[in-house]
PDB file of C-alpha atoms in Angstrom:
ATOM      1  CA  MET A   1     -48.577 -27.603 -97.850  1.00 55.00           C
ATOM      2  CA  ARG A   2     -44.639 -26.268 -98.183  1.00 69.00           C
ATOM      3  CA  PRO A   3     -45.508 -22.775 -99.004  1.00 72.00           C
ATOM      4  CA  LEU A   4     -48.025 -22.647 -95.909  1.00 70.00           C
ATOM      5  CA  SER A   5     -45.064 -23.703 -93.654  1.00 73.00           C
ATOM      6  CA  LEU A   6     -42.720 -21.114 -95.329  1.00 68.00           C
ATOM      7  CA  ALA A   7     -45.064 -18.456 -94.602  1.00 70.00           C
ATOM      8  CA  ILE A   8     -45.789 -19.053 -91.080  1.00 76.00           C
ATOM      9  CA  ALA A   9     -41.705 -19.310 -90.562  1.00 70.00           C
ATOM     10  CA  ALA A  10     -41.314 -15.893 -92.516  1.00 69.00           C
ATOM     11  CA  ALA A  11     -44.296 -14.405 -90.247  1.00 69.00           C
ATOM     12  CA  LEU A  12     -42.391 -15.561 -87.495  1.00 65.00           C
ATOM     13  CA  LEU A  13     -38.932 -14.134 -88.372  1.00 65.00           C
ATOM     14  CA  LEU A  14     -40.736 -10.542 -89.040  1.00 61.00           C
ATOM     15  CA  LEU A  15     -42.244 -10.594 -85.840  1.00 59.00           C
ATOM     16  CA  VAL A  16     -39.043 -11.540 -83.737  1.00 60.00           C
ATOM     17  CA  ALA A  17     -37.240  -8.947 -85.922  1.00 57.00           C
ATOM     18  CA  ASP A  18     -40.140  -6.455 -84.768  1.00 54.00           C
ATOM     19  CA  ALA A  19     -39.737  -7.248 -81.312  1.00 50.00           C
ATOM     20  CA  ALA A  20     -36.106  -7.085 -81.256  1.00 48.00           C
ATOM     21  CA  ALA A  21     -36.132  -3.630 -82.555  1.00 46.00           C
ATOM     22  CA  GLN A  22     -38.256  -2.254 -79.532  1.00 46.00           C
ATOM     23  CA  THR A  23     -35.810  -3.534 -76.753  1.00 44.00           C
ATOM     24  CA  ARG A  24     -33.090  -1.178 -75.427  1.00 41.00           C
ATOM     25  CA  ASN A  25     -29.613  -1.762 -73.775  1.00 39.00           C
ATOM     26  CA  TYR A  26     -29.450  -1.567 -70.219  1.00 36.00           C
ATOM     27  CA  PRO A  27     -28.709   0.486 -68.172  1.00 35.00           C
ATOM     28  CA  VAL A  28     -30.912   3.650 -69.786  1.00 36.00           C
ATOM     29  CA  THR A  29     -28.907   6.713 -69.232  1.00 36.00           C
ATOM     30  CA  GLY A  30     -30.262  10.168 -69.593  1.00 43.00           C
ATOM     31  CA  ASP A  31     -33.935  11.132 -70.555  1.00 48.00           C
ATOM     32  CA  SER A  32     -35.863   7.925 -71.882  1.00 47.00           C
ATOM     33  CA  SER A  33     -39.377   7.425 -72.919  1.00 55.00           C
ATOM     34  CA  ILE A  34     -39.707   4.085 -70.766  1.00 55.00           C
ATOM     35  CA  SER A  35     -41.715   4.787 -67.948  1.00 60.00           C
ATOM     36  CA  SER A  36     -42.312   2.232 -64.877  1.00 62.00           C
ATOM     37  CA  VAL A  37     -45.108   1.520 -62.397  1.00 65.00           C
ATOM     38  CA  GLN A  38     -44.830   0.001 -59.005  1.00 65.00           C
ATOM     39  CA  VAL A  39     -47.892  -1.875 -57.789  1.00 67.00           C
ATOM     40  CA  THR A  40     -47.809  -2.659 -53.990  1.00 66.00           C
ATOM     41  CA  ALA A  41     -50.437  -4.918 -52.492  1.00 64.00           C
ATOM     42  CA  PRO A  42     -51.964  -3.354 -49.116  1.00 61.00           C
ATOM     43  CA  ALA A  43     -50.193  -5.149 -45.906  1.00 60.00           C
ATOM     44  CA  ARG A  44     -52.289  -8.069 -44.642  1.00 69.00           C
ATOM     45  CA  THR A  45     -53.388  -7.515 -41.369  1.00 72.00           C
ATOM     46  CA  MET A  46     -54.219  -9.637 -38.325  1.00 79.00           C
ATOM     47  CA  ARG A  47     -56.655  -9.523 -35.285  1.00 84.00           C
ATOM     48  CA  VAL A  48     -54.710  -7.790 -32.279  1.00 84.00           C
ATOM     49  CA  TYR A  49     -55.691  -8.661 -28.751  1.00 86.00           C
ATOM     50  CA  GLN A  50     -55.336  -5.954 -26.020  1.00 89.00           C
ATOM     51  CA  GLU A  51     -52.447  -8.400 -24.333  1.00 89.00           C
ATOM     52  CA  HIS A  52     -50.728  -7.845 -27.657  1.00 88.00           C
ATOM     53  CA  LEU A  53     -51.154  -4.054 -27.463  1.00 88.00           C
ATOM     54  CA  ASP A  54     -50.177  -3.819 -23.650  1.00 87.00           C
ATOM     55  CA  ALA A  55     -47.059  -5.508 -24.337  1.00 87.00           C
ATOM     56  CA  VAL A  56     -45.538  -2.778 -27.075  1.00 88.00           C
ATOM     57  CA  ARG A  57     -47.074   0.120 -25.693  1.00 90.00           C
ATOM     58  CA  GLY A  58     -45.032   2.802 -23.766  1.00 89.00           C
ATOM     59  CA  VAL A  59     -42.422   5.421 -24.340  1.00 91.00           C
ATOM     60  CA  TYR A  60     -39.070   4.120 -26.159  1.00 88.00           C
ATOM     61  CA  ALA A  61     -35.897   5.939 -26.482  1.00 87.00           C
ATOM     62  CA  LEU A  62     -34.457   5.818 -30.015  1.00 85.00           C
ATOM     63  CA  SER A  63     -30.885   5.396 -30.511  1.00 84.00           C
ATOM     64  CA  ASN A  64     -30.540   8.801 -32.812  1.00 84.00           C
ATOM     65  CA  GLY A  65     -32.163  10.906 -29.738  1.00 86.00           C
ATOM     66  CA  TRP A  66     -35.753  10.752 -30.547  1.00 86.00           C
ATOM     67  CA  ARG A  67     -38.445   9.568 -28.279  1.00 90.00           C
ATOM     68  CA  LEU A  68     -41.465   7.358 -29.211  1.00 89.00           C
ATOM     69  CA  LYS A  69     -44.504   7.023 -27.793  1.00 93.00           C
ATOM     70  CA  VAL A  70     -46.525   3.654 -28.707  1.00 92.00           C
ATOM     71  CA  GLY A  71     -50.176   3.594 -27.636  1.00 93.00           C
ATOM     72  CA  ALA A  72     -52.826   1.314 -28.807  1.00 92.00           C
ATOM     73  CA  ALA A  73     -55.486   1.967 -31.588  1.00 89.00           C
ATOM     74  CA  ALA A  74     -58.172   0.081 -33.757  1.00 85.00           C
ATOM     75  CA  GLY A  75     -56.814  -2.657 -35.572  1.00 85.00           C
ATOM     76  CA  GLY A  76     -53.107  -1.472 -34.595  1.00 90.00           C
ATOM     77  CA  ILE A  77     -51.138   1.289 -32.566  1.00 92.00           C
ATOM     78  CA  THR A  78     -50.344   4.806 -32.815  1.00 93.00           C
ATOM     79  CA  ALA A  79     -46.962   5.808 -32.665  1.00 91.00           C
ATOM     80  CA  GLN A  80     -45.642   9.452 -32.232  1.00 91.00           C
ATOM     81  CA  ILE A  81     -42.341  10.635 -32.425  1.00 89.00           C
ATOM     82  CA  ASP A  82     -41.174  13.751 -30.464  1.00 88.00           C
ATOM     83  CA  ARG A  83     -43.753  16.263 -31.127  1.00 88.00           C
ATOM     84  CA  GLN A  84     -44.614  15.152 -34.649  1.00 88.00           C
ATOM     85  CA  PRO A  85     -48.177  13.875 -35.782  1.00 90.00           C
ATOM     86  CA  ALA A  86     -49.273  10.598 -34.522  1.00 90.00           C
ATOM     87  CA  MET A  87     -49.213   7.806 -37.470  1.00 92.00           C
ATOM     88  CA  HIS A  88     -51.119   4.710 -37.527  1.00 93.00           C
ATOM     89  CA  LEU A  89     -49.270   1.265 -37.907  1.00 92.00           C
ATOM     90  CA  VAL A  90     -51.875  -1.979 -38.451  1.00 92.00           C
ATOM     91  CA  ALA A  91     -50.834  -5.316 -37.120  1.00 92.00           C
ATOM     92  CA  LEU A  92     -48.940  -8.012 -39.147  1.00 91.00           C
ATOM     93  CA  SER A  93     -48.432 -10.002 -36.135  1.00 90.00           C
ATOM     94  CA  PRO A  94     -48.372  -9.453 -32.229  1.00 90.00           C
ATOM     95  CA  ASP A  95     -44.934  -8.144 -32.430  1.00 91.00           C
ATOM     96  CA  ARG A  96     -45.035  -6.361 -36.168  1.00 92.00           C
ATOM     97  CA  TYR A  97     -46.722  -3.349 -37.007  1.00 92.00           C
ATOM     98  CA  VAL A  98     -46.389  -1.329 -40.501  1.00 91.00           C
ATOM     99  CA  SER A  99     -48.305   1.972 -42.028  1.00 89.00           C
ATOM    100  CA  ARG A 100     -50.778   1.692 -44.773  1.00 86.00           C
ATOM    101  CA  ASP A 101     -48.158   2.731 -47.114  1.00 83.00           C
ATOM    102  CA  GLY A 102     -45.497   0.385 -46.128  1.00 84.00           C
ATOM    103  CA  ASN A 103     -42.931   3.466 -45.615  1.00 86.00           C
ATOM    104  CA  VAL A 104     -42.612   2.591 -41.760  1.00 89.00           C
ATOM    105  CA  THR A 105     -42.376  -0.782 -39.939  1.00 91.00           C
ATOM    106  CA  MET A 106     -41.928  -1.379 -36.099  1.00 91.00           C
ATOM    107  CA  ASP A 107     -40.558  -4.666 -34.946  1.00 92.00           C
ATOM    108  CA  PHE A 108     -41.219  -4.995 -30.827  1.00 90.00           C
ATOM    109  CA  ASN A 109     -40.145  -7.595 -28.342  1.00 84.00           C
ATOM    110  CA  ARG A 110     -36.763  -7.943 -29.495  1.00 85.00           C
ATOM    111  CA  GLY A 111     -33.225  -8.133 -27.201  1.00 80.00           C
ATOM    112  CA  ASP A 112     -32.817 -10.746 -24.330  1.00 82.00           C
ATOM    113  CA  THR A 113     -35.177  -9.018 -21.994  1.00 81.00           C
ATOM    114  CA  GLY A 114     -38.422  -8.119 -24.900  1.00 77.00           C
ATOM    115  CA  ASP A 115     -37.848  -4.387 -24.511  1.00 78.00           C
ATOM    116  CA  ASP A 116     -36.392  -3.589 -27.610  1.00 84.00           C
ATOM    117  CA  MET A 117     -37.698  -2.445 -30.537  1.00 87.00           C
ATOM    118  CA  LEU A 118     -36.634  -1.755 -34.261  1.00 90.00           C
ATOM    119  CA  MET A 119     -37.936   0.808 -36.514  1.00 89.00           C
ATOM    120  CA  SER A 120     -37.083   1.241 -40.175  1.00 89.00           C
ATOM    121  CA  TYR A 121     -38.590   3.721 -42.205  1.00 87.00           C
ATOM    122  CA  VAL A 122     -38.317   5.566 -45.720  1.00 85.00           C
ATOM    123  CA  PRO A 123     -37.440   9.458 -45.165  1.00 80.00           C
ATOM    124  CA  ASP A 124     -38.319  10.279 -48.955  1.00 76.00           C
ATOM    125  CA  SER A 125     -40.087   8.234 -51.486  1.00 71.00           C
ATOM    126  CA  ARG A 126     -38.261   9.716 -54.221  1.00 75.00           C
ATOM    127  CA  VAL A 127     -34.933   8.085 -52.896  1.00 72.00           C
ATOM    128  CA  ALA A 128     -34.229   4.448 -52.601  1.00 75.00           C
ATOM    129  CA  GLN A 129     -32.946   4.804 -48.754  1.00 77.00           C
ATOM    130  CA  VAL A 130     -34.390   3.198 -45.734  1.00 81.00           C
ATOM    131  CA  ILE A 131     -33.016   4.078 -42.384  1.00 81.00           C
ATOM    132  CA  VAL A 132     -33.173   1.699 -39.420  1.00 84.00           C
ATOM    133  CA  VAL A 133     -33.431   2.984 -35.840  1.00 84.00           C
ATOM    134  CA  LYS A 134     -33.007   0.715 -32.423  1.00 84.00           C
ATOM    135  CA  ALA A 135     -34.632   1.732 -29.412  1.00 80.00           C
ATOM    136  CA  THR A 136     -35.144   0.331 -25.585  1.00 76.00           C
ATOM    137  CA  LEU A 137     -38.162   0.516 -23.697  1.00 70.00           C
ATOM    138  CA  ALA A 138     -37.818   3.838 -21.530  1.00 63.00           C
ATOM    139  CA  GLN A 139     -41.004   3.353 -19.354  1.00 48.00           C
ATOM    140  CA  ARG A 140     -44.203   1.902 -19.352  1.00 44.00           C
TER     141      ARG A 140
END
């Protein structure tokens, strides 16, 4: 029985030594053979009703000088900034909408009067940066 327990202990030590040899010190600098994968679950949407869409629909004056036009769409809203192509955002709540890729979020009905909106977006997926822009309702 004793040789069996010694054999098991020796095998475990070999496994631990092999695992320790594969770890690297952090941070990794320069070229690295380590790769990473980021997995993001799709946003869980909710059913949105016409009165919710009516509450957020309109034209917003963004704090950076842009103009945002928000309209109703199936399952969420369409948002068009200046003359750019419109983007579709799905509803996470009656006041929160997000793009399918998660790069754009809009939170409506903020502030004392409920006419403010907060938009955050990722300008470039290769850079870890999020820009936040505040807005007030310009007209309905």
